[in-house]
């Protein structure tokens, strides 16, 4: 997972008032986003990590809201016959270009490691679709 922070901070993070007061609808989504944004930008985050730290149902509900509101985007690819998830999270809604840049750079990184991503598709409810031409 990559984490985009619009304002660079070291020992604290910032969420916009609009995100907290108007955009996100549940306290769980606000809390999960705050936790994710507090992690280092290069932290590799798996949902299983969140399930171990917090209750699975709470994470799932908050995660789905963050995906629907474009704070989290991602894709699934098979690498060496193993289903692998790649996520991008941000302190503000992700733009289409950011998602496609993330998709391209992540696939390029895998290829540089002599790994070939196959059957690439977006995560459920992802705001942006991956065309089969890409």
Short mmCIF file of C-alpha atoms in Angstrom, two decimals:
data_model
loop_
_atom_site.label_atom_id
_atom_site.label_comp_id
_atom_site.label_asym_id
_atom_site.label_seq_id
_atom_site.Cartn_x
_atom_site.Cartn_y
_atom_site.Cartn_z
CA UNK A 1 0.00 0.00 0.00
CA UNK A 2 1.10 3.50 -0.64
CA UNK A 3 -0.18 6.39 1.39
CA UNK A 4 -0.46 9.89 -0.04
CA UNK A 5 -0.21 12.75 2.43
CA UNK A 6 -0.89 16.14 0.87
CA UNK A 7 0.87 17.99 3.67
CA UNK A 8 4.14 16.45 4.78
CA UNK A 9 4.29 15.84 8.52
CA UNK A 10 6.65 13.89 10.71
CA UNK A 11 5.06 13.32 14.11
CA UNK A 12 1.47 14.24 13.31
CA UNK A 13 -1.03 14.16 10.46
CA UNK A 14 -3.65 16.53 9.13
CA UNK A 15 -7.13 15.73 7.85
CA UNK A 16 -9.16 18.49 6.25
CA UNK A 17 -12.22 19.77 8.05
CA UNK A 18 -14.30 18.96 4.98
CA UNK A 19 -13.23 15.31 5.11
CA UNK A 20 -14.13 14.94 8.77
CA UNK A 21 -17.20 17.17 8.97
CA UNK A 22 -18.88 16.74 5.57
CA UNK A 23 -17.50 13.97 3.39
CA UNK A 24 -17.17 10.90 5.60
CA UNK A 25 -20.39 9.75 7.19
CA UNK A 26 -19.28 7.37 9.93
CA UNK A 27 -17.03 7.72 12.89
CA UNK A 28 -15.48 4.38 11.93
CA UNK A 29 -14.42 5.65 8.49
CA UNK A 30 -12.95 8.80 10.01
CA UNK A 31 -11.04 6.74 12.58
CA UNK A 32 -9.76 4.19 10.07
CA UNK A 33 -8.62 6.92 7.68
CA UNK A 34 -6.88 8.71 10.55
CA UNK A 35 -5.09 5.50 11.50
CA UNK A 36 -4.02 4.73 7.92
CA UNK A 37 -2.83 8.29 7.28
CA UNK A 38 -0.78 8.17 10.48
CA UNK A 39 1.30 5.29 9.07
CA UNK A 40 4.52 5.94 7.13
CA UNK A 41 4.00 6.57 3.39
CA UNK A 42 5.85 3.36 2.43
CA UNK A 43 4.07 1.13 4.98
CA UNK A 44 2.78 -2.07 3.39
CA UNK A 45 -0.69 -2.42 4.77
CA UNK A 46 -2.89 -5.48 4.45
CA UNK A 47 -6.52 -5.65 5.50
CA UNK A 48 -5.62 -8.68 7.61
CA UNK A 49 -3.32 -6.39 9.64
CA UNK A 50 -6.30 -4.10 10.29
CA UNK A 51 -8.51 -7.10 11.16
CA UNK A 52 -5.97 -8.17 13.79
CA UNK A 53 -5.74 -4.67 15.25
CA UNK A 54 -9.45 -3.76 15.14
CA UNK A 55 -12.71 -5.68 14.86
CA UNK A 56 -13.26 -7.19 11.42
CA UNK A 57 -16.84 -5.94 11.00
CA UNK A 58 -15.87 -2.38 11.95
CA UNK A 59 -12.91 -2.38 9.55
CA UNK A 60 -15.01 -3.82 6.72
CA UNK A 61 -17.76 -1.21 7.11
CA UNK A 62 -15.30 1.71 7.38
CA UNK A 63 -13.12 0.35 4.54
CA UNK A 64 -16.12 0.12 2.20
CA UNK A 65 -17.05 3.74 2.93
CA UNK A 66 -13.47 4.89 2.29
CA UNK A 67 -13.39 3.01 -1.02
CA UNK A 68 -16.77 4.42 -2.07
CA UNK A 69 -15.60 7.96 -1.21
CA UNK A 70 -12.27 7.46 -3.10
CA UNK A 71 -9.97 7.70 -0.06
CA UNK A 72 -8.82 4.14 -0.85
CA UNK A 73 -8.40 2.65 -4.31
CA UNK A 74 -6.76 -0.54 -5.34
CA UNK A 75 -6.41 -3.48 -7.62
CA UNK A 76 -5.94 -7.23 -7.52
CA UNK A 77 -3.41 -9.15 -9.56
CA UNK A 78 -2.20 -12.72 -9.66
CA UNK A 79 1.53 -12.87 -9.12
CA UNK A 80 3.17 -16.28 -9.27
CA UNK A 81 -0.34 -17.82 -9.10
CA UNK A 82 -1.11 -15.98 -5.87
CA UNK A 83 -3.87 -13.41 -5.51
CA UNK A 84 -2.26 -10.16 -4.37
CA UNK A 85 -3.95 -6.92 -3.35
CA UNK A 86 -2.44 -3.47 -3.88
CA UNK A 87 -3.96 -0.43 -2.18
CA UNK A 88 -3.50 3.31 -2.40
CA UNK A 89 -4.85 5.49 0.41
CA UNK A 90 -4.94 9.24 0.76
CA UNK A 91 -5.95 11.96 3.19
CA UNK A 92 -8.09 13.43 0.38
CA UNK A 93 -10.18 11.70 -2.30
CA UNK A 94 -7.96 10.16 -4.94
CA UNK A 95 -8.12 11.47 -8.47
CA UNK A 96 -8.39 9.18 -11.47
CA UNK A 97 -4.84 10.05 -12.60
CA UNK A 98 -3.41 9.12 -9.19
CA UNK A 99 -5.03 5.70 -9.35
CA UNK A 100 -3.78 5.00 -12.87
CA UNK A 101 -0.27 6.24 -11.98
CA UNK A 102 -0.32 3.91 -8.95
CA UNK A 103 -1.46 1.00 -11.13
CA UNK A 104 1.25 1.63 -13.71
CA UNK A 105 4.09 2.19 -11.22
CA UNK A 106 3.14 -0.83 -9.11
CA UNK A 107 3.01 -3.12 -12.14
CA UNK A 108 6.35 -1.72 -13.34
CA UNK A 109 7.90 -2.42 -9.93
CA UNK A 110 6.67 -6.01 -10.09
CA UNK A 111 8.10 -6.46 -13.58
CA UNK A 112 11.46 -5.06 -12.41
CA UNK A 113 11.44 -7.81 -9.78
CA UNK A 114 10.85 -10.36 -12.59
CA UNK A 115 7.27 -10.88 -11.45
CA UNK A 116 4.45 -10.65 -13.96
CA UNK A 117 1.09 -9.37 -12.71
CA UNK A 118 -1.75 -11.26 -14.41
CA UNK A 119 -5.54 -10.96 -14.44
CA UNK A 120 -5.43 -7.40 -13.13
CA UNK A 121 -8.76 -6.00 -11.94
CA UNK A 122 -9.92 -3.32 -9.55
CA UNK A 123 -10.91 -4.10 -5.95
CA UNK A 124 -14.66 -4.36 -5.27
CA UNK A 125 -16.44 -0.99 -5.39
CA UNK A 126 -13.30 0.77 -6.64
CA UNK A 127 -14.20 4.21 -7.99
CA UNK A 128 -12.11 3.74 -11.13
CA UNK A 129 -12.22 0.82 -13.52
CA UNK A 130 -9.35 -0.91 -15.25
CA UNK A 131 -9.98 -1.44 -18.91
CA UNK A 132 -8.84 -4.71 -20.45
CA UNK A 133 -6.86 -2.71 -23.02
CA UNK A 134 -4.36 -1.54 -20.37
#
